[in-house]
Short mmCIF file of C-alpha atoms and ligand atoms in Angstrom, two decimals:
data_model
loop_
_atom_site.label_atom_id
_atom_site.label_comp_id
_atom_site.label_asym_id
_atom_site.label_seq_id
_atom_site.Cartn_x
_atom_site.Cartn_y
_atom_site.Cartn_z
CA UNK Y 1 29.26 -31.98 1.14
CA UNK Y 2 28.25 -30.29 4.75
CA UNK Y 3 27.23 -26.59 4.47
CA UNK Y 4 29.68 -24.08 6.12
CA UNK Y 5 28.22 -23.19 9.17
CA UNK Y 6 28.42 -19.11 10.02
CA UNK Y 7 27.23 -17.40 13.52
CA UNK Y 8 25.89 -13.53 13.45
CA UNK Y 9 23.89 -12.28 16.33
CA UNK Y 10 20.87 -11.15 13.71
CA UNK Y 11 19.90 -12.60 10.40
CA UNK Y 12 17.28 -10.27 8.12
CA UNK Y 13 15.34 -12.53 5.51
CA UNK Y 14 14.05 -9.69 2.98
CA UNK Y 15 16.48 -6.98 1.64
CA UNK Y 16 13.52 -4.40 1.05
CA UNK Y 17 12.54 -1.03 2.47
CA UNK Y 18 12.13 -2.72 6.28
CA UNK Y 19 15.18 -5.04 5.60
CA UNK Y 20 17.51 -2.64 5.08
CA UNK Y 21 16.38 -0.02 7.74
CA UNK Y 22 16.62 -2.49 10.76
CA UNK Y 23 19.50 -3.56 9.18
CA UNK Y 24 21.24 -0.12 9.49
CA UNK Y 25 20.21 0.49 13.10
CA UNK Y 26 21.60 -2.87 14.39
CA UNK Y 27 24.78 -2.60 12.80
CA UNK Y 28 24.98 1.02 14.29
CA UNK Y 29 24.47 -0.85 17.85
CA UNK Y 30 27.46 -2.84 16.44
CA UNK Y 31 25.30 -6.21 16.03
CA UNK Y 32 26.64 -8.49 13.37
CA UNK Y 33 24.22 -8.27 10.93
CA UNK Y 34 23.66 -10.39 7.56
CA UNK Y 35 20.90 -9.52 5.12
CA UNK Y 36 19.63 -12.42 2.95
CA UNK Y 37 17.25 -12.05 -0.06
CA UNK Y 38 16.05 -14.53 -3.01
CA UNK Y 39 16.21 -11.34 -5.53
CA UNK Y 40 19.11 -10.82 -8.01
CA UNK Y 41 18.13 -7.20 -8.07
CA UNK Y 42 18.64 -4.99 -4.55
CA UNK Y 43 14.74 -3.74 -3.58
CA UNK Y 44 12.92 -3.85 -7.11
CA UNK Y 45 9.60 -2.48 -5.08
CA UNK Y 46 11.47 0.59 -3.45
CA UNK Y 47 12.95 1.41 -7.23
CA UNK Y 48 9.74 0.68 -9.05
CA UNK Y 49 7.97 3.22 -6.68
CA UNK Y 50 6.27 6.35 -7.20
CA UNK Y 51 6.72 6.25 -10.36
CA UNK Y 52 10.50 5.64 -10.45
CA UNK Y 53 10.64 8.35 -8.07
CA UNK Y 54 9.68 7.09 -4.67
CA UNK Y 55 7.08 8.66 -2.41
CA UNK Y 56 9.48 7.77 0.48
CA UNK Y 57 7.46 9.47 3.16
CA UNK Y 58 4.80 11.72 4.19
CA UNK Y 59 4.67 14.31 6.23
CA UNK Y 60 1.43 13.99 8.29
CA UNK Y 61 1.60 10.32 8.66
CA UNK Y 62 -0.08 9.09 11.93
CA UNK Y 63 -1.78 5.82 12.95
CA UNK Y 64 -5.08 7.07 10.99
CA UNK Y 65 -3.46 6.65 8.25
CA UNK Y 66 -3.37 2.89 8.16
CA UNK Y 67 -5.50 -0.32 8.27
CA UNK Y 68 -5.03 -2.66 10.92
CA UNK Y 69 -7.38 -4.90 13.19
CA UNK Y 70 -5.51 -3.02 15.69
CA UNK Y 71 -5.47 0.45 14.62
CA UNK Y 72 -3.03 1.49 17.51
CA UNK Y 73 -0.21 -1.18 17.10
CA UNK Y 74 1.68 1.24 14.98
CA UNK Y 75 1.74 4.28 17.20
CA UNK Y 76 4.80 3.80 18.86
CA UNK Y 77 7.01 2.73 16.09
CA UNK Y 78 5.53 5.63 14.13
CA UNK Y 79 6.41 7.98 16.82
CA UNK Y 80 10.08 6.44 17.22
CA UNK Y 81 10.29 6.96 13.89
CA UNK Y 82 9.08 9.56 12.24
CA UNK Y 83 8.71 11.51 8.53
CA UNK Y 84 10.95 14.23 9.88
CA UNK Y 85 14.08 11.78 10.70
CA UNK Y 86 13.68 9.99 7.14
CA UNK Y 87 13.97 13.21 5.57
CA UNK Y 88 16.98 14.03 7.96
CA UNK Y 89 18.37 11.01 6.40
CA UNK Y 90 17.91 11.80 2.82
CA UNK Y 91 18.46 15.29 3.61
CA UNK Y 92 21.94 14.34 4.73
CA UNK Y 93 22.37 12.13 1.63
CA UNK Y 94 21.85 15.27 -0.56
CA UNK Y 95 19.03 13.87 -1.83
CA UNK Y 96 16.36 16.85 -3.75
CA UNK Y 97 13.24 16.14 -3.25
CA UNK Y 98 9.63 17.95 -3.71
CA UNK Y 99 6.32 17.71 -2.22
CA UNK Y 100 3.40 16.58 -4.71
CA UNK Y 101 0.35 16.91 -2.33
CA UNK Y 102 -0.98 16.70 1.15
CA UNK Y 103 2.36 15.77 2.65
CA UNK Y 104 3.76 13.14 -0.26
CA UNK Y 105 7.30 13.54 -0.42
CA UNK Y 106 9.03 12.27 -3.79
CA UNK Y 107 12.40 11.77 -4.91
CA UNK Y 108 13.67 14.94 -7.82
CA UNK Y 109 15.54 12.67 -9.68
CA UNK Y 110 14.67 8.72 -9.01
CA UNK Y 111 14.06 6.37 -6.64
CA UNK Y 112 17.57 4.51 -7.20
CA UNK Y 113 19.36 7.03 -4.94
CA UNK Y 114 16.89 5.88 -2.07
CA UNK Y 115 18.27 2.52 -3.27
CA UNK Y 116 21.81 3.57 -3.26
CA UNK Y 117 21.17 5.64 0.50
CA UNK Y 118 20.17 2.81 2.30
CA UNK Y 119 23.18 0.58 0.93
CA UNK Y 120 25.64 2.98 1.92
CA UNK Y 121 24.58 3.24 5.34
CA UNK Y 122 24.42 -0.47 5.48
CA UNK Y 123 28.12 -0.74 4.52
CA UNK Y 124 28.80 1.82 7.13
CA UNK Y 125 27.37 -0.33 9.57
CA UNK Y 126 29.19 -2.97 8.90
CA UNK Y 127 26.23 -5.36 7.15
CA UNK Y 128 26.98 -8.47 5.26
CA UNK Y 129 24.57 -9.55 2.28
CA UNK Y 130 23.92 -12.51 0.81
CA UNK Y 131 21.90 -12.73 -2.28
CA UNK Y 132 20.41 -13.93 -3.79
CA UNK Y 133 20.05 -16.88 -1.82
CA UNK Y 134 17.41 -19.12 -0.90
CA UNK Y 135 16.42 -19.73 2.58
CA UNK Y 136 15.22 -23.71 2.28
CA UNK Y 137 14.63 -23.98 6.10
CA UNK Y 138 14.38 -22.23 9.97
CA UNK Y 139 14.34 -23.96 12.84
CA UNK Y 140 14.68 -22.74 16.23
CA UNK Y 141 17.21 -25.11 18.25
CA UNK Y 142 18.73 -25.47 21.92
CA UNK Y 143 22.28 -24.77 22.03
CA UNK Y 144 23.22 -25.97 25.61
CA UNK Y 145 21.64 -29.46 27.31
CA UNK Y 146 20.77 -26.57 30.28
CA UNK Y 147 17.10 -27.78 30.45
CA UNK Y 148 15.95 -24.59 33.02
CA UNK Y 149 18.50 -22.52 31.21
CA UNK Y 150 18.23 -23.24 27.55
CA UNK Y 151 19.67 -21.08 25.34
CA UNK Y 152 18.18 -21.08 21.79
CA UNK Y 153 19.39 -19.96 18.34
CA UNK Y 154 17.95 -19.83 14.92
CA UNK Y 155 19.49 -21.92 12.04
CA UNK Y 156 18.80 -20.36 8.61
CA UNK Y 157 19.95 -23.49 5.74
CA UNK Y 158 20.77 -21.75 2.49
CA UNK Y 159 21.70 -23.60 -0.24
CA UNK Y 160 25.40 -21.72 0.56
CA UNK Y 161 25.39 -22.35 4.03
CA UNK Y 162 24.09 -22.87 7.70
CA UNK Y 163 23.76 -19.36 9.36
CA UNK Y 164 23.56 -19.18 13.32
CA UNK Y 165 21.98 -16.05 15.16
CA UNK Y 166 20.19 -14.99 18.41
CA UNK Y 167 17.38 -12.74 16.43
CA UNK Y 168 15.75 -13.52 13.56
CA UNK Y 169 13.72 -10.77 11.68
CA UNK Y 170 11.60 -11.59 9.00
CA UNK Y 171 11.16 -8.49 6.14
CA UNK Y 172 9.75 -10.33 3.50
CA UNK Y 173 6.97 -8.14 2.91
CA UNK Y 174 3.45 -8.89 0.95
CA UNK Y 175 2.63 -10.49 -1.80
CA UNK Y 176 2.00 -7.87 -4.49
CA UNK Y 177 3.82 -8.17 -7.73
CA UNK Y 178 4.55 -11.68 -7.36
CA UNK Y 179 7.13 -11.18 -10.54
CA UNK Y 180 9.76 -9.02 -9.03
CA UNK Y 181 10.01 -11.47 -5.97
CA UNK Y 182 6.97 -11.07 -3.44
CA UNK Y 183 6.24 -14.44 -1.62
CA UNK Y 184 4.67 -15.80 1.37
CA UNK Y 185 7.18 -16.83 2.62
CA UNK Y 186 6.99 -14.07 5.71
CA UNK Y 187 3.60 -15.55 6.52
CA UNK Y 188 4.76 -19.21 6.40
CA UNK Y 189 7.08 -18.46 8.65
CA UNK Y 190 4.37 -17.06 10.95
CA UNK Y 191 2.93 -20.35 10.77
CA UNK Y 192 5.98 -22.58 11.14
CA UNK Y 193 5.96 -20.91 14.39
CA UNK Y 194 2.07 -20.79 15.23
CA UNK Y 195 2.03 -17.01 15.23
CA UNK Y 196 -1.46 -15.96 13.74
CA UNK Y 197 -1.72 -14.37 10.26
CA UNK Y 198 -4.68 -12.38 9.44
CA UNK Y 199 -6.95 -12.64 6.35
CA UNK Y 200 -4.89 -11.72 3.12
CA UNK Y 201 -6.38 -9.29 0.36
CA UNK Y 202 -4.75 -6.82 -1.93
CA UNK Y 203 -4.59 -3.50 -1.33
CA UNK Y 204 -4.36 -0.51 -3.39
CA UNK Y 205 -5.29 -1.85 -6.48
CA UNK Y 206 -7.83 -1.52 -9.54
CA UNK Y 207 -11.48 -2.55 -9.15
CA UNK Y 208 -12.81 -4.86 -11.69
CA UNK Y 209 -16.66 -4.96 -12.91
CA UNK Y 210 -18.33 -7.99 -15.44
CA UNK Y 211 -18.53 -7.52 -18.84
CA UNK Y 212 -22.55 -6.55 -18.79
CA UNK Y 213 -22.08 -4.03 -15.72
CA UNK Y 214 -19.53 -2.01 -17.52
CA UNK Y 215 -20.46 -2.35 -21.48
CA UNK Y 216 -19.73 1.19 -22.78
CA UNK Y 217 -17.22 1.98 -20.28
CA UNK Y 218 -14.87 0.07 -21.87
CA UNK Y 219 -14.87 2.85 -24.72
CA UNK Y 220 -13.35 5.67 -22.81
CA UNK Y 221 -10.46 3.85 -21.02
CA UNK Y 222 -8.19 6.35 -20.32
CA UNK Y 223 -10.57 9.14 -19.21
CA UNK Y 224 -10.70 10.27 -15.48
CA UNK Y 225 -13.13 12.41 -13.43
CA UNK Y 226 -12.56 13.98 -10.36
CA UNK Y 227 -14.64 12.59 -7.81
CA UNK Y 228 -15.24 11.90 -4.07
CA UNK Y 229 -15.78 8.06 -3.69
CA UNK Y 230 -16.81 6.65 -0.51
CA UNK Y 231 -17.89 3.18 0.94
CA UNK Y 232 -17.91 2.05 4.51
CA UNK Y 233 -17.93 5.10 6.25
CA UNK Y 234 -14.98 6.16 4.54
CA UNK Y 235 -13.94 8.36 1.16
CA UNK Y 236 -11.33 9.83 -0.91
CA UNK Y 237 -11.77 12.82 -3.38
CA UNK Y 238 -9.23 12.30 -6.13
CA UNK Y 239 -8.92 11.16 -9.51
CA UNK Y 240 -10.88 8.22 -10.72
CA UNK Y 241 -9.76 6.46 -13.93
CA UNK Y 242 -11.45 4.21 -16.27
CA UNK Y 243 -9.88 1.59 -17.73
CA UNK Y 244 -10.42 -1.53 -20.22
CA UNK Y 245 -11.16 -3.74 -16.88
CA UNK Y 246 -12.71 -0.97 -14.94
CA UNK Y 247 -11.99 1.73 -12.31
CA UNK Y 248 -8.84 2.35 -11.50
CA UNK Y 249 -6.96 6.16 -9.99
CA UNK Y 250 -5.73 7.47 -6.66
CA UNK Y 251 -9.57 7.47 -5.78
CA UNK Y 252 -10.03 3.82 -6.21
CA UNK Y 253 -6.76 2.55 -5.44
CA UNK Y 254 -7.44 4.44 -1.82
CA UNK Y 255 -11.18 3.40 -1.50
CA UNK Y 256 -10.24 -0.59 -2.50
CA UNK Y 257 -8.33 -1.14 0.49
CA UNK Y 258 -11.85 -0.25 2.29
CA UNK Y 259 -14.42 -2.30 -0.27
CA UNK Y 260 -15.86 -5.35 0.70
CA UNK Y 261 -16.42 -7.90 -1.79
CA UNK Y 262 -20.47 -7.28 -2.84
CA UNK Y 263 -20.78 -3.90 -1.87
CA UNK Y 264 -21.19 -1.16 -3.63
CA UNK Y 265 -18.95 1.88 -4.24
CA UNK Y 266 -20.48 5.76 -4.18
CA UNK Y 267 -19.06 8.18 -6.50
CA UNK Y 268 -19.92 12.19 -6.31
CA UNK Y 269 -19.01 13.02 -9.66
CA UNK Y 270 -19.52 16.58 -8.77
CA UNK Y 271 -18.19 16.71 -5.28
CA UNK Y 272 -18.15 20.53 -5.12
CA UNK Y 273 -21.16 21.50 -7.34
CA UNK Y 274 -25.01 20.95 -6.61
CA UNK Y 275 -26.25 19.39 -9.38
CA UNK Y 276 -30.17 20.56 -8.45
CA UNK Y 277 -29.09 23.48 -8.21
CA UNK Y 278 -27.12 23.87 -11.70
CA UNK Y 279 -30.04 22.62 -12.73
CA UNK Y 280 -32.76 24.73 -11.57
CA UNK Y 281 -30.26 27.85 -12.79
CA UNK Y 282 -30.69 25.85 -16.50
CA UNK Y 283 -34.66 24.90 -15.83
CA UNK Y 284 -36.05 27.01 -18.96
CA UNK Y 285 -33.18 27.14 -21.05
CA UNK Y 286 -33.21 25.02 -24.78
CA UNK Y 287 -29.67 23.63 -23.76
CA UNK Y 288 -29.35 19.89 -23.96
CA UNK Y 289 -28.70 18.19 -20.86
CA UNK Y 290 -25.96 16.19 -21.84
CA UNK Y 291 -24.41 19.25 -23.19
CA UNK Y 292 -24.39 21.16 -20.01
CA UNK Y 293 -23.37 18.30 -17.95
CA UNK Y 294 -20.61 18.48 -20.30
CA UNK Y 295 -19.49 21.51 -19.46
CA UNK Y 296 -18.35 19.92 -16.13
CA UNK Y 297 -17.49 16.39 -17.00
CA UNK Y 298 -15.84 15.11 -19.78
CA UNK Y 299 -18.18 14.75 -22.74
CA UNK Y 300 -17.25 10.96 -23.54
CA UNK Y 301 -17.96 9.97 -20.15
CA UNK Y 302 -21.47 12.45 -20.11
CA UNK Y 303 -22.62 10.55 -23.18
CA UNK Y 304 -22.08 7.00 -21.84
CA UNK Y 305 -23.11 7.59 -18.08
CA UNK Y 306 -26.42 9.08 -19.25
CA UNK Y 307 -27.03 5.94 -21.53
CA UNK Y 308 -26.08 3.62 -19.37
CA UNK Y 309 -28.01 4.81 -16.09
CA UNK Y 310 -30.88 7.05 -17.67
CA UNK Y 311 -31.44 5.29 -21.53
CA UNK Y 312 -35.03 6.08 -20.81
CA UNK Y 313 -35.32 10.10 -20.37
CA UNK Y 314 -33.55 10.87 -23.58
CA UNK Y 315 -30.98 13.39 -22.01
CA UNK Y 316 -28.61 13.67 -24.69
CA UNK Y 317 -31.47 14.69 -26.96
CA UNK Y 318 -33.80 16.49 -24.81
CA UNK Y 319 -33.38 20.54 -24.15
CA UNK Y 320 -33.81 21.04 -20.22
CA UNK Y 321 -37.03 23.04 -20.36
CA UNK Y 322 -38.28 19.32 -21.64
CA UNK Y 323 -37.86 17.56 -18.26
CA UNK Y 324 -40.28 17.02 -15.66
CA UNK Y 325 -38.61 18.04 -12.05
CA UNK Y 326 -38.52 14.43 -10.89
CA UNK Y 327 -36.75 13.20 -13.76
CA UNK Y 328 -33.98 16.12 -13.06
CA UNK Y 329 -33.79 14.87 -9.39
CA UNK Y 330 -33.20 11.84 -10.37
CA UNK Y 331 -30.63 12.73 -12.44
CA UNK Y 332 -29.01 15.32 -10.34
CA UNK Y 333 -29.05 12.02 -7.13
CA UNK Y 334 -27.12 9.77 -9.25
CA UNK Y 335 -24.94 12.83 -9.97
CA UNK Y 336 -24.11 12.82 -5.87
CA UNK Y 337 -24.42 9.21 -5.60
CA UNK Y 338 -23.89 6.88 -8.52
CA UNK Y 339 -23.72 3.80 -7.00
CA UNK Y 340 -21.13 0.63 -9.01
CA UNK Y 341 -20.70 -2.54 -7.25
CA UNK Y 342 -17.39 -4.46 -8.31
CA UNK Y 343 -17.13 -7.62 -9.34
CA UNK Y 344 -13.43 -7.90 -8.18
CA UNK Y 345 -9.89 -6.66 -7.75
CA UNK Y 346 -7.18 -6.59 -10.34
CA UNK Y 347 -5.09 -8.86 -8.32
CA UNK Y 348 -2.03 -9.09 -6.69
CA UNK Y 349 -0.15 -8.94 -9.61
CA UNK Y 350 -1.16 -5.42 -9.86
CA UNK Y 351 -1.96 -4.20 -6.12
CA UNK Y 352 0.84 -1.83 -4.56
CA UNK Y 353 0.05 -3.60 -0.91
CA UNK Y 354 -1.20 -6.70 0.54
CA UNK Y 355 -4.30 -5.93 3.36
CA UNK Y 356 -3.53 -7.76 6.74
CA UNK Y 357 -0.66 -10.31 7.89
CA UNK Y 358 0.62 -11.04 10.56
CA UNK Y 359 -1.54 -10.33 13.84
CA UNK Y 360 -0.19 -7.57 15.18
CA UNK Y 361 -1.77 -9.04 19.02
CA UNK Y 362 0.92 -11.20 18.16
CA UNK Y 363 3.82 -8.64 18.70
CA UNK Y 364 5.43 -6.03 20.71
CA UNK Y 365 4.67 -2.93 19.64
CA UNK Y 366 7.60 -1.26 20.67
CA UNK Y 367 10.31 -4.16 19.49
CA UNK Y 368 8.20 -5.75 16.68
CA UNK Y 369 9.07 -8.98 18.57
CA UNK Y 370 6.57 -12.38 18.98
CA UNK Y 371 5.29 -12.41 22.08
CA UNK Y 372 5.66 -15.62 22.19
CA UNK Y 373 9.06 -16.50 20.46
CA UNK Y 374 12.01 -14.40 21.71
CA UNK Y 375 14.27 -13.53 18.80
CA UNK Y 376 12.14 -13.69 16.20
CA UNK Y 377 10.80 -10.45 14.65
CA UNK Y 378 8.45 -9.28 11.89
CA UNK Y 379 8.79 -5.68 10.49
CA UNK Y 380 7.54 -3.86 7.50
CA UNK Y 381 4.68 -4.77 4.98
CA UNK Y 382 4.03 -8.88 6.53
CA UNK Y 383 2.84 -7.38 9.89
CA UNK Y 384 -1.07 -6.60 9.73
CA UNK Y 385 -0.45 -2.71 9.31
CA UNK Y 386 -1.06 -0.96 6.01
CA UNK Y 387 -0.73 2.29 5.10
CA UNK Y 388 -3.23 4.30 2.76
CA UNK Y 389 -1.60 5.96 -0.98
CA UNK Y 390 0.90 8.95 -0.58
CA UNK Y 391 4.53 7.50 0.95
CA UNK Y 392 2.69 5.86 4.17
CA UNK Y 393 3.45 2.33 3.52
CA UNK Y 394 7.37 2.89 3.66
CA UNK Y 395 7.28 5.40 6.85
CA UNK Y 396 5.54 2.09 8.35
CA UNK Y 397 8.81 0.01 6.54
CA UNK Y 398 10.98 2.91 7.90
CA UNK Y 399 9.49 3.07 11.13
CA UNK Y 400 9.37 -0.58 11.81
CA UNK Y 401 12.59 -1.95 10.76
CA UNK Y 402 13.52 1.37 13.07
CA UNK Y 403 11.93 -0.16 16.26
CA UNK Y 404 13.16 -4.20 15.33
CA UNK Y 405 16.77 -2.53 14.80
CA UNK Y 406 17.00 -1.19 18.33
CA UNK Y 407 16.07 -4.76 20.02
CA UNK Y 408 17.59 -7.22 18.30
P1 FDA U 1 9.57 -5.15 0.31
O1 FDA U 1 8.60 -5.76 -0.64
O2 FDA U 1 10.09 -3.80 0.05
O3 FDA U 1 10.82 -6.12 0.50
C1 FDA U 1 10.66 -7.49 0.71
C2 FDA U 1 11.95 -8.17 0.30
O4 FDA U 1 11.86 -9.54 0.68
C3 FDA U 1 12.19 -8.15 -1.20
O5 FDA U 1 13.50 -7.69 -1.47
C4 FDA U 1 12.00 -9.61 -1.62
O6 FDA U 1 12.85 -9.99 -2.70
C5 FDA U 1 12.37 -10.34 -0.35
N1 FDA U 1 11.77 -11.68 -0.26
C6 FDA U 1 10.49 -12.04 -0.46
N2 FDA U 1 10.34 -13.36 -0.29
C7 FDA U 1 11.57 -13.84 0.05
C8 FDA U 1 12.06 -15.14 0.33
N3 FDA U 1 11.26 -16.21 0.29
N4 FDA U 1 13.38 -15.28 0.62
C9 FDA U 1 14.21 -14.21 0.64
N5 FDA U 1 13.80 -12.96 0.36
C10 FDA U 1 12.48 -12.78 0.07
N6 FDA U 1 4.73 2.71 -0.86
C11 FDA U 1 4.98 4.01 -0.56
O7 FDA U 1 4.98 4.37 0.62
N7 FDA U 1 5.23 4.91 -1.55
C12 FDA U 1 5.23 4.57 -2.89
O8 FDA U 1 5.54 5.39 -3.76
C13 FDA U 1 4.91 3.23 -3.22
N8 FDA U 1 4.81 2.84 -4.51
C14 FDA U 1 4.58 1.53 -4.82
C15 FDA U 1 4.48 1.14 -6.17
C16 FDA U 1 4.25 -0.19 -6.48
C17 FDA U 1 4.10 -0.58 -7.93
C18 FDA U 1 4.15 -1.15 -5.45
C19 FDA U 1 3.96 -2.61 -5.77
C20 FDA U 1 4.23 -0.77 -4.13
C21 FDA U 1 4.42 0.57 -3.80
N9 FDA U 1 4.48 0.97 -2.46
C22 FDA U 1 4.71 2.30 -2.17
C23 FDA U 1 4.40 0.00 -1.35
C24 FDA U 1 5.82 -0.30 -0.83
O9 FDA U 1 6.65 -0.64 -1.92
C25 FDA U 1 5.79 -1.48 0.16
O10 FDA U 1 4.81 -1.28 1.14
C26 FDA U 1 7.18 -1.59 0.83
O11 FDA U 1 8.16 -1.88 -0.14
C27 FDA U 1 7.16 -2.69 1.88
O12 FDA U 1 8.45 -2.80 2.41
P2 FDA U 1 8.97 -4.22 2.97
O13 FDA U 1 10.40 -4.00 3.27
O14 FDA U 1 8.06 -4.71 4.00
O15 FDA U 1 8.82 -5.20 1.73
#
């Protein structure tokens, strides 16, 4: 039997944070709009986030907040866009909300009334859905035999139906957590149309080490320090985590999106104290090392660390007034920079974003348009923009989807 054909002037593929925002601001411009998604459930990411509580936006966000091989692209959406008229929005949803830290703005209750705004404003602008459905095929056809002239439209085959439209915008996001619908389908697209797609990694996500590296380690899963950790030029002073696989915590989630495969890490696991210094205040006392480290880092962790990096000097049995002053400098060096070099990356399955997509040279920065196919748009998470931890990567869904929705 022939599929129903059905015309709109803009077709979304990807119901998720992006989806639903440039949905919303082209129905306000009274486009016909239909929103099509492969998930039974309405955005699983935006309800499994923060917690169940959404960190929706943040404050302070600006381009240096994200990763990009073009660190400006997102500018201008950004400032189209910004925090403060998200909040307005939830704001005028009656939506409570609280501030964690440095700007990260969080939901009171959950993250299913950010769920339940967007919808509504959808529905008040007029937005059709249909999901879940599968999109089996796009191609981008003449409509008139006007060779100078030629108009072209986008034909979306479902396995429901044929849909029609002038703008296509693709909002299918990254491919972390593969098992609550992520595919790749945004950046197969990309290619279907011989738009570039950067190098893929994830983002956000736990650092893994081999077995020998972190024997020991494994023991205190569960205990974090707080800690500056920096590589390549860059660092974050939160919370680092251990865990059965490795290192995990805002500090490492933040610093993975920056690690290079074979390079090491550098933790400060005393990024306000000087260890030489503590030290020299200790230098004649009968105290045991390990014990007075203790005092500033949990005791588990103080026993293991010292075995593991300094089996040789004895610390956890040795009173400081035992030590020669090299062996404390040594000690009191690793303290400032204890250098761990990963063997990996927990994976997509658990990574909040995916690093890169599609090349941003490859769009408008104002419209999120191709530059080289009219009508067809990429917002949200697939473009090569990501944000750092703290509500950044849905401003850039917010702000996006914002910029697609007033061009299409
Ligand atoms: P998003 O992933 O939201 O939506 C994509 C949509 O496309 C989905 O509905 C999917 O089903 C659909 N789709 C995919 N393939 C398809 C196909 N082939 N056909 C049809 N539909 C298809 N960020 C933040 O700022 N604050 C936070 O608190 C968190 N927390 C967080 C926790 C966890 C566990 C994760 C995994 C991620 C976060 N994030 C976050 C990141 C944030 O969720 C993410 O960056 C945005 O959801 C991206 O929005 P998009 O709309 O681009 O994609």
């Amino acid at each position: 039997m022939a599929l129903r054909k059905i015309s709109k002037d803009v077709a979304i593929i990807g119901a998720g944070a992006a989806g639903m925002m440039c949905a919303i601001e082209a129905g306000k411009r009274g486009r016909s709009v239909i929103l099509l998604d492969h998930a039974r459930k309405l955005a699983e990411k935006v309800r499994i986030s923060g917690g169940g509580r959404c960190n929706f936006t943040n404050r302070h966000a600006t381009a240096e907040n994200y990763l990009s091989a073009n660190p400006h692209f997102c500018r201008s959406a950004l400032a189209r866009f910004t925090p403060q008229d998200f909040i307005a929005l939830v704001e005028k949803h009656g939506i409570r909300y609280h501030e964690k830290k440095s700007g990260q703005l969080f939901c009171d209750n959950s993250s299913q009334q950010i769920i339940d705004m967007l919808q509504h404003e959808c529905a008040k602008a007029g937005v059709e859905w249909q999901m879940p459905s599968q999109v089996q095929r796009v191609e981008h056809v003449s409509v008139n035999n006007d060779e100078q002239y030629a108009k072209k439209k986008f034909l979306i085959t479902t396995e429901r139906n044929i849909v029609a439209v002038d703008s296509l915008v693709i909002a299918t996001g990254g491919l972390s957590i593969p098992q609550i619908g992520a595919s790749a389908f945004g950046y197969q697209i990309a290619d279907q149309f011989g738009i570039r797609v950067t190098s893929l990694r994830p983002g956000l996500v736990g650092l893994t080490f081999t077995a020998g590296d972190f024997a020991g380690f494994k023991d205190i899963s569960g205990i974090s320090v707080d800690a500056a950790v920096s590589c390549a030029g860059v660092s974050f002073r939160e919370n680092v985590l251990f865990t059965h696989r490795g290192l995990s915590g805002p500090a490492i989630l933040q610093i993975s999106s920056y690690w290079q495969p074979g390079k090491p890490l550098h933790i400060d696991l005393l990024p306000q104290q000087n260890a030489q210094q503590i030290f020299l205040e200790y230098r004649q006392s009968a105290l045991m090392l390990s014990n007075l480290l203790a005092c500033y880092l949990p005791k588990r962790f103080v026993q293991i660390w010292c075995a593991v990096n300094f089996a040789e000097l004895l610390i956890t049995t040795k009173p400081m007034n035992q030590f020669h002053d090299n062996e404390l400098r040594q000690v009191a060096d690793k303290i400032h920079d204890w250098q761990v070099v990963p063997s990996g990356t927990t994976g997509y399955k658990k990574a909040e974003v995916t690093l890169g997509g599609v090349d941003t040279h490859e769009l408008s920065s104002k419209t999120m348009e191709s530059r080289h196919i009219s009508g067809l748009y990429f917002i949200g998470e697939v473009v090569d923009v990501t944000g750092q931890l703290g509500g950044y990567n849905f401003q850039w869904a917010w702000s996006s989807g914002y910029a697609a929705g007033q061009a299409v």
